[in-house]
Amino acid sequence: MSLKSSTIAIHNGLNEDTQFGCVVPPIYLSSTYNFTGFNEPRVHDYSRRGNPGRDIVQRTIAQLEGGSGAVMTNSGMSALHLLCTVFLQPGDLLVAPHDCYGGSYRLFNSQHQRGAYQVQFVNQNNQDELLAALKKKPKLVLIETPSNPLLTIYDIEHIARLAHEVGAFVVVDNTFLSPVLQQPIALGADFVVHSCTKYLNGHSDIIAGAVIAKEEKWALELAWWANNIGVTGGAFDSYLLLRGIRTLSPRIKQQQSNALEIVNYLTAQPWVKKLYYPALQDHAGHEIAVKQQKGFGAMLSFEFNGDEQQLCRFLSALTLFTLAESLGGVETLISHTATMTHAGMSAEARAAAGITDSLLRISVGIEDSEDLIADLENAFRVAAQR
Ligand SMILES: *Cc1c(COP(=O)(O)O)cnc(C)c1O
């Protein structure tokens, strides 16, 4: 029986406890497990290698992404680092998006500088640039779509086909949409990575990551290395992550519906110079989003149409939008790209990427959309006061 994602999210791990008949799986805090006798290990021997709670969450994430296995790691960054460790040797090339997550950019760049592997950052929507990079026969091609913060869409199926022609593995960072809204393996990816810190956990109270492999052999290889270098997720985090995943589907649907309401409101708002949301007809890659996504998601950005003082007043007047980095939680967050998420980028690099000093990014939560819009309305009014 093939189950739908909301059922997978709820059903995994229920009623597995034989001692007390617990409906919900308990947290197994033991770092070690006894042997039943001389040279007779159980399924688990040590919690870095395997933990019953982590097993359940890994199985759940793998099923949601349509992969054959997954490894939960202690952050999204360690998930990416694990993949690079397994697949890239000195001299091997990684092709990464020019507008990838800032932390990913820093990781690849610093590893490149110390000779661990080579990286080339490419605008994957520029066919010539992409083909020139693929000619160098990369080992790994990373795709991140929608991109941060401008929500640019990249065609997974198309890029994966070209990458496979030169023998590269294709990895998709699916953090911004979650498997409920996009399933990269069905579109041709070999691996999917997540910052589970974001939508999968959904409550902004853990840091965690995951790598999902299409083929079982690679899932086993990744699990071996995750234990070897010690980046597996902890027992408490496994518990919280599974608990978060239980409600992933209704959460993201509500977040997306709120995002649509907010976008409708902002479209007619004179304080908004330019709005970035994949549902908009004139958005870069709107057509591809319609083809490869099951929804437009709950992240949006806009350019504030005012000076810095007005921007300051606007942000201070908001009461339901928290000025903070990160995304995907039940609470609505707003961030100022130039001074927050992309402060590590030079002003020139930001300008080249199309990021202006007036850009704001919103991660829409599950509050009532009418309250969120009223809060925006009030803050725009305050911004206008001299
Ligand atoms: C946050 C994020 C990461 C890094 O994940 P952490 O859990 O913060 O280590 C990687 N990719 C994307 C797209 C992210 O948003």
Coordinates of C-alpha atoms and ligand atoms in Angstrom, one line a residue:
M1 CA 0.0 0.0 0.0
S2 CA 1.5 3.3 -1.0
L3 CA 0.6 5.9 1.6
K4 CA 0.2 9.7 1.1
S5 CA 2.6 12.1 2.8
S6 CA 0.3 13.2 5.7
T7 CA -0.3 9.5 6.6
I8 CA 3.4 8.7 6.4
A9 CA 4.2 11.6 8.7
I10 CA 1.7 10.5 11.3
H11 CA 1.9 6.7 11.1
N12 CA 5.6 6.0 11.4
G13 CA 6.7 4.6 14.8
L14 CA 3.3 4.3 16.3
N15 CA 2.6 1.3 18.6
E16 CA 6.0 -0.2 18.2
D17 CA 6.7 -0.4 22.0
T18 CA 6.1 -4.0 23.2
Q19 CA 6.9 -3.3 26.9
F20 CA 4.2 -0.9 27.8
G21 CA 2.2 -0.6 24.6
C22 CA 3.1 3.1 24.2
V23 CA 1.2 4.6 21.2
V24 CA 3.9 7.3 20.8
P25 CA 7.5 6.2 20.6
P26 CA 9.5 7.0 23.8
I27 CA 12.8 8.9 23.8
Y28 CA 15.7 6.4 24.1
L29 CA 18.4 8.3 26.0
S30 CA 20.8 5.5 26.6
S31 CA 24.2 6.1 24.9
T32 CA 25.0 2.4 24.9
Y33 CA 23.2 -1.0 24.6
N34 CA 24.0 -4.3 26.3
F35 CA 25.1 -7.3 24.3
T36 CA 22.8 -10.3 24.9
G37 CA 25.9 -12.5 25.3
F38 CA 29.4 -13.0 24.2
N39 CA 29.8 -11.6 20.6
E40 CA 26.0 -11.2 20.4
P41 CA 25.2 -7.6 19.7
R42 CA 21.7 -6.3 19.3
V43 CA 20.4 -4.0 16.5
H44 CA 21.9 -1.1 18.4
D45 CA 25.3 -1.0 20.2
Y46 CA 26.1 2.7 20.6
S47 CA 23.9 5.8 20.0
R48 CA 26.2 7.6 17.7
R49 CA 25.8 4.7 15.2
G50 CA 22.1 4.1 15.9
N51 CA 19.3 5.2 18.1
P52 CA 15.7 3.8 18.0
G53 CA 14.1 7.3 17.9
R54 CA 16.5 8.5 15.2
D55 CA 15.7 5.3 13.2
I56 CA 12.0 6.2 13.1
V57 CA 12.6 9.8 12.0
Q58 CA 15.1 8.8 9.4
R59 CA 12.6 6.2 8.0
T60 CA 9.9 8.9 8.0
I61 CA 12.0 11.5 6.1
A62 CA 13.2 8.9 3.6
Q63 CA 9.6 7.8 2.8
L64 CA 8.4 11.4 2.6
E65 CA 11.1 12.2 0.0
G66 CA 10.7 8.9 -1.9
G67 CA 14.2 7.8 -1.1
S68 CA 15.5 4.4 0.1
G69 CA 17.2 5.7 3.2
A70 CA 18.1 8.8 5.2
V71 CA 20.6 10.0 7.7
M72 CA 19.6 12.5 10.3
T73 CA 22.5 14.9 11.2
N74 CA 23.0 17.5 13.9
S75 CA 22.6 20.4 11.5
G76 CA 21.8 21.2 7.9
M77 CA 25.4 22.2 7.5
S78 CA 26.7 18.8 8.7
A79 CA 24.3 17.1 6.2
L80 CA 25.9 19.0 3.4
H81 CA 29.4 18.4 4.8
L82 CA 28.7 14.7 5.1
L83 CA 27.7 14.5 1.4
C84 CA 30.8 16.3 0.3
T85 CA 33.0 14.2 2.6
V86 CA 31.7 11.0 1.1
F87 CA 31.7 12.0 -2.6
L88 CA 34.5 14.6 -3.1
Q89 CA 38.2 14.0 -2.9
P90 CA 41.0 16.5 -3.5
G91 CA 40.7 17.7 -7.1
D92 CA 37.1 16.7 -7.5
L93 CA 34.7 19.4 -8.6
L94 CA 31.4 20.5 -6.9
V95 CA 29.1 22.7 -9.0
A96 CA 27.0 24.9 -6.6
P97 CA 24.5 27.6 -7.2
H98 CA 25.9 31.2 -7.2
D99 CA 23.0 32.2 -4.9
C100 CA 23.1 29.2 -2.5
Y101 CA 22.5 29.5 1.2
G102 CA 25.2 31.7 2.8
G103 CA 26.4 29.0 5.2
S104 CA 26.7 26.5 2.3
Y105 CA 28.7 29.1 0.3
R106 CA 31.1 29.6 3.2
L107 CA 31.5 25.8 3.7
F108 CA 32.3 25.1 0.0
N109 CA 34.5 28.1 -0.3
S110 CA 36.6 27.4 2.8
Q111 CA 37.0 23.7 1.8
H112 CA 38.0 24.7 -1.7
Q113 CA 40.6 27.1 -0.2
R114 CA 42.2 24.4 2.0
G115 CA 42.2 22.0 -1.0
A116 CA 39.6 19.5 0.2
Y117 CA 37.9 19.7 -3.1
Q118 CA 37.2 22.3 -5.9
V119 CA 34.0 24.3 -6.1
Q120 CA 32.6 26.4 -8.9
F121 CA 29.6 28.7 -8.2
V122 CA 27.3 28.9 -11.3
N123 CA 24.1 30.6 -12.3
Q124 CA 22.3 27.5 -13.3
N125 CA 19.6 29.4 -15.2
N126 CA 22.4 30.6 -17.5
Q127 CA 22.6 27.6 -19.9
D128 CA 26.1 28.6 -21.3
E129 CA 27.6 29.0 -17.8
L130 CA 26.1 25.7 -16.7
L131 CA 27.3 23.7 -19.7
A132 CA 30.8 25.2 -19.4
A133 CA 31.0 24.1 -15.8
L134 CA 29.6 20.6 -16.6
K135 CA 32.3 20.2 -19.3
K136 CA 34.8 20.0 -16.4
K137 CA 33.1 16.8 -15.3
P138 CA 32.0 17.6 -11.7
K139 CA 31.4 14.8 -9.2
L140 CA 28.5 16.6 -7.6
V141 CA 26.0 19.2 -8.8
L142 CA 24.0 21.0 -6.0
I143 CA 20.7 22.6 -6.9
E144 CA 18.8 24.8 -4.4
T145 CA 15.3 25.9 -5.5
P146 CA 13.6 28.2 -4.7
S147 CA 16.6 30.2 -4.0
N148 CA 17.2 32.5 -1.0
P149 CA 16.2 35.4 -0.7
L150 CA 14.8 36.1 -4.2
L151 CA 12.9 32.8 -4.6
T152 CA 14.4 32.2 -8.1
I153 CA 13.3 28.8 -9.5
Y154 CA 15.7 26.3 -11.1
D155 CA 14.5 23.4 -13.3
I156 CA 15.5 20.3 -11.4
E157 CA 14.6 17.8 -14.2
H158 CA 16.6 19.8 -16.8
I159 CA 19.7 20.4 -14.7
A160 CA 19.7 16.8 -13.4
R161 CA 19.5 15.4 -17.0
L162 CA 22.5 17.5 -18.1
A163 CA 24.5 16.6 -14.9
H164 CA 23.8 12.9 -15.3
E165 CA 25.1 13.1 -18.9
V166 CA 28.5 14.0 -17.6
G167 CA 28.3 11.4 -14.8
A168 CA 27.7 13.7 -11.9
F169 CA 25.6 13.0 -8.8
V170 CA 22.7 15.5 -8.3
V171 CA 21.9 16.8 -4.9
V172 CA 18.9 19.1 -4.2
D173 CA 18.6 21.3 -1.1
N174 CA 14.9 21.0 -0.5
T175 CA 14.8 23.1 2.7
F176 CA 12.6 25.9 1.3
L177 CA 9.7 23.7 0.3
S178 CA 9.8 20.4 2.2
P179 CA 8.8 17.1 0.6
V180 CA 5.1 18.1 0.9
L181 CA 5.6 20.7 -1.9
Q182 CA 8.5 19.3 -3.9
Q183 CA 10.0 15.8 -4.3
P184 CA 13.4 16.1 -6.1
I185 CA 14.1 12.4 -6.3
A186 CA 11.0 12.0 -8.5
L187 CA 12.4 14.8 -10.7
G188 CA 15.8 13.1 -11.1
A189 CA 17.9 13.9 -8.0
D190 CA 20.2 11.3 -6.5
F191 CA 20.2 12.9 -3.0
V192 CA 18.1 15.4 -1.1
V193 CA 19.4 17.5 1.8
H194 CA 17.4 19.4 4.4
S195 CA 18.0 21.8 7.1
C196 CA 15.4 20.1 9.4
T197 CA 15.8 23.2 11.6
K198 CA 13.3 24.8 9.2
Y199 CA 10.0 23.4 7.9
L200 CA 10.5 19.7 8.9
N201 CA 10.8 20.5 12.6
G202 CA 8.7 23.6 12.1
H203 CA 8.8 25.0 15.7
S204 CA 12.2 26.8 15.7
D205 CA 13.5 24.8 18.7
I206 CA 16.2 22.5 17.3
I207 CA 19.1 22.6 14.8
A208 CA 19.1 19.4 12.7
G209 CA 19.7 18.2 9.2
A210 CA 19.1 15.2 6.9
V211 CA 20.5 13.6 3.8
I212 CA 18.2 11.3 1.8
A213 CA 19.5 8.9 -0.8
K214 CA 17.6 7.5 -3.8
E215 CA 19.7 4.3 -3.7
E216 CA 20.1 2.1 -0.7
K217 CA 23.8 1.5 -1.3
W218 CA 24.4 5.2 -0.9
A219 CA 22.1 5.5 2.1
L220 CA 24.3 2.8 3.8
E221 CA 27.5 4.5 2.8
L222 CA 26.3 7.9 4.2
A223 CA 25.2 6.2 7.5
W224 CA 28.6 4.6 7.8
W225 CA 30.4 7.9 7.4
A226 CA 27.9 9.8 9.6
N227 CA 28.9 7.4 12.4
N228 CA 32.5 7.5 11.5
I229 CA 32.8 11.3 11.7
G230 CA 30.2 11.6 14.4
V231 CA 27.6 14.0 12.9
T232 CA 24.4 12.0 13.7
G233 CA 21.5 13.7 15.4
G234 CA 20.8 13.3 19.2
A235 CA 18.0 11.5 20.9
F236 CA 16.1 14.6 22.1
D237 CA 16.4 16.3 18.7
S238 CA 15.1 13.1 17.0
Y239 CA 12.1 13.1 19.2
L240 CA 11.3 16.8 18.6
L241 CA 11.9 16.4 14.9
L242 CA 9.5 13.5 14.6
R243 CA 7.0 15.4 16.6
G244 CA 7.3 18.4 14.3
I245 CA 7.0 16.2 11.2
R246 CA 3.7 14.8 12.4
T247 CA 2.1 18.2 11.5
L248 CA 4.2 19.1 8.5
S249 CA 1.5 18.8 5.9
P250 CA -1.3 20.9 7.6
R251 CA 1.3 23.4 8.8
I252 CA 2.8 24.1 5.4
K253 CA -0.6 24.2 3.8
Q254 CA -1.7 26.9 6.3
Q255 CA 1.6 28.8 5.9
Q256 CA 1.2 28.8 2.2
S257 CA -2.4 29.9 2.3
N258 CA -1.4 32.8 4.6
A259 CA 1.5 33.6 2.3
L260 CA -1.0 33.9 -0.7
E261 CA -3.2 36.3 1.4
I262 CA -0.2 38.4 2.3
V263 CA 1.0 38.5 -1.3
N264 CA -2.4 39.6 -2.5
Y265 CA -2.4 42.4 0.1
L266 CA 1.2 43.5 -0.8
T267 CA 0.5 43.5 -4.5
A268 CA -1.7 46.6 -4.1
Q269 CA 0.5 48.2 -1.4
P270 CA 2.4 51.5 -2.5
W271 CA 5.1 50.8 0.1
V272 CA 6.1 47.7 -1.9
K273 CA 8.4 48.4 -4.8
K274 CA 8.9 44.8 -6.0
L275 CA 7.5 41.6 -4.8
Y276 CA 9.1 38.1 -5.1
Y277 CA 6.8 35.1 -4.9
P278 CA 6.8 32.1 -7.3
A279 CA 3.0 32.3 -7.8
L280 CA 3.3 35.7 -9.5
Q281 CA 3.0 35.4 -13.3
D282 CA 6.1 37.6 -13.8
H283 CA 8.3 35.8 -11.3
A284 CA 11.5 34.3 -12.6
G285 CA 10.7 30.7 -13.1
H286 CA 7.0 30.9 -12.4
E287 CA 6.3 28.3 -15.2
I288 CA 8.9 25.9 -13.8
A289 CA 7.4 26.3 -10.3
V290 CA 4.0 25.3 -11.7
K291 CA 5.6 22.2 -13.3
Q292 CA 7.8 20.9 -10.5
Q293 CA 6.2 22.1 -7.3
K294 CA 3.0 21.1 -5.6
G295 CA 2.6 24.6 -4.2
F296 CA 4.3 28.0 -4.1
G297 CA 5.5 27.7 -0.5
A298 CA 5.4 30.2 2.3
M299 CA 8.5 32.3 1.7
L300 CA 8.3 35.7 0.1
S301 CA 10.5 38.8 -0.3
F302 CA 9.8 42.4 -1.2
E303 CA 11.6 45.6 -1.7
F304 CA 10.4 48.3 0.7
N305 CA 9.6 51.5 -1.1
G306 CA 11.0 54.1 1.3
D307 CA 14.2 55.4 3.0
E308 CA 16.1 53.7 5.8
Q309 CA 14.3 55.7 8.5
Q310 CA 11.0 54.7 7.2
L311 CA 12.1 51.1 6.9
C312 CA 13.3 51.3 10.5
R313 CA 9.9 52.6 11.7
F314 CA 8.1 49.9 9.7
L315 CA 10.1 47.1 11.3
S316 CA 9.8 48.5 14.8
A317 CA 6.0 48.9 14.5
L318 CA 5.4 45.3 13.6
T319 CA 4.2 43.2 16.5
L320 CA 3.4 39.8 15.0
F321 CA 6.4 39.7 12.7
T322 CA 9.6 38.9 14.6
L323 CA 12.8 40.5 13.3
A324 CA 14.9 37.3 13.1
E325 CA 16.8 35.0 10.8
S326 CA 15.7 31.4 10.0
L327 CA 12.4 30.2 8.5
G328 CA 9.8 27.5 8.4
G329 CA 8.5 27.8 12.0
V330 CA 4.9 28.3 13.1
E331 CA 5.7 31.9 13.9
T332 CA 6.0 34.6 11.3
L333 CA 9.6 36.0 10.9
I334 CA 10.8 38.9 8.9
S335 CA 14.5 39.6 8.1
H336 CA 16.4 42.4 6.5
T337 CA 18.6 40.6 3.9
A338 CA 21.5 43.1 3.7
T339 CA 22.2 43.4 7.5
M340 CA 21.1 39.9 8.5
T341 CA 21.1 36.7 6.4
H342 CA 23.4 38.1 3.7
A343 CA 25.6 40.5 5.8
G344 CA 28.6 38.2 5.1
M345 CA 28.4 39.0 1.4
S346 CA 30.1 42.1 0.1
A347 CA 27.9 45.0 -1.1
E348 CA 29.1 44.4 -4.6
A349 CA 28.3 40.7 -4.5
R350 CA 24.8 41.5 -3.1
A351 CA 24.2 44.0 -5.9
A352 CA 25.4 41.4 -8.5
A353 CA 22.9 39.0 -7.1
G354 CA 20.1 41.6 -7.3
I355 CA 19.8 42.0 -3.5
T356 CA 19.1 45.7 -2.6
D357 CA 19.4 47.3 0.8
S358 CA 15.6 47.6 0.9
L359 CA 14.9 43.9 0.6
L360 CA 12.9 42.2 3.3
R361 CA 12.2 38.5 3.5
I362 CA 9.2 37.0 5.3
S363 CA 8.7 33.4 6.5
V364 CA 5.0 33.2 6.9
G365 CA 3.7 31.3 10.0
I366 CA 0.3 29.8 10.9
E367 CA -1.2 32.8 12.7
D368 CA -4.5 34.1 11.4
S369 CA -3.8 35.9 8.1
E370 CA -6.2 38.8 8.9
D371 CA -4.2 39.6 12.0
L372 CA -0.9 39.4 10.1
I373 CA -2.2 41.8 7.4
A374 CA -3.6 44.2 10.0
D375 CA -0.2 44.3 11.6
L376 CA 1.4 45.1 8.2
E377 CA -1.2 47.8 7.5
N378 CA -0.5 49.4 10.8
A379 CA 3.3 49.3 10.4
F380 CA 3.1 50.9 6.9
R381 CA 1.0 53.6 8.5
V382 CA 3.7 54.2 11.1
A383 CA 6.4 54.2 8.4
A384 CA 4.6 57.1 6.7
Q385 CA 4.5 59.3 9.9
R386 CA 7.2 62.0 10.0
Ligands
LIG1 C1 19.3 26.9 7.1 C2 19.7 26.3 5.8 C3 20.8 25.5 5.8 C4 21.7 25.1 7.0 O1 21.0 24.4 7.9 P1 21.4 24.5 9.5 O2 20.3 23.6 10.1 O3 21.2 26.0 9.9 O4 22.7 24.0 9.7 C5 21.1 24.9 4.5 N1 20.4 25.2 3.4 C6 19.3 26.0 3.5 C7 18.6 26.3 2.2 C8 19.0 26.6 4.7 O5 17.9 27.5 4.7

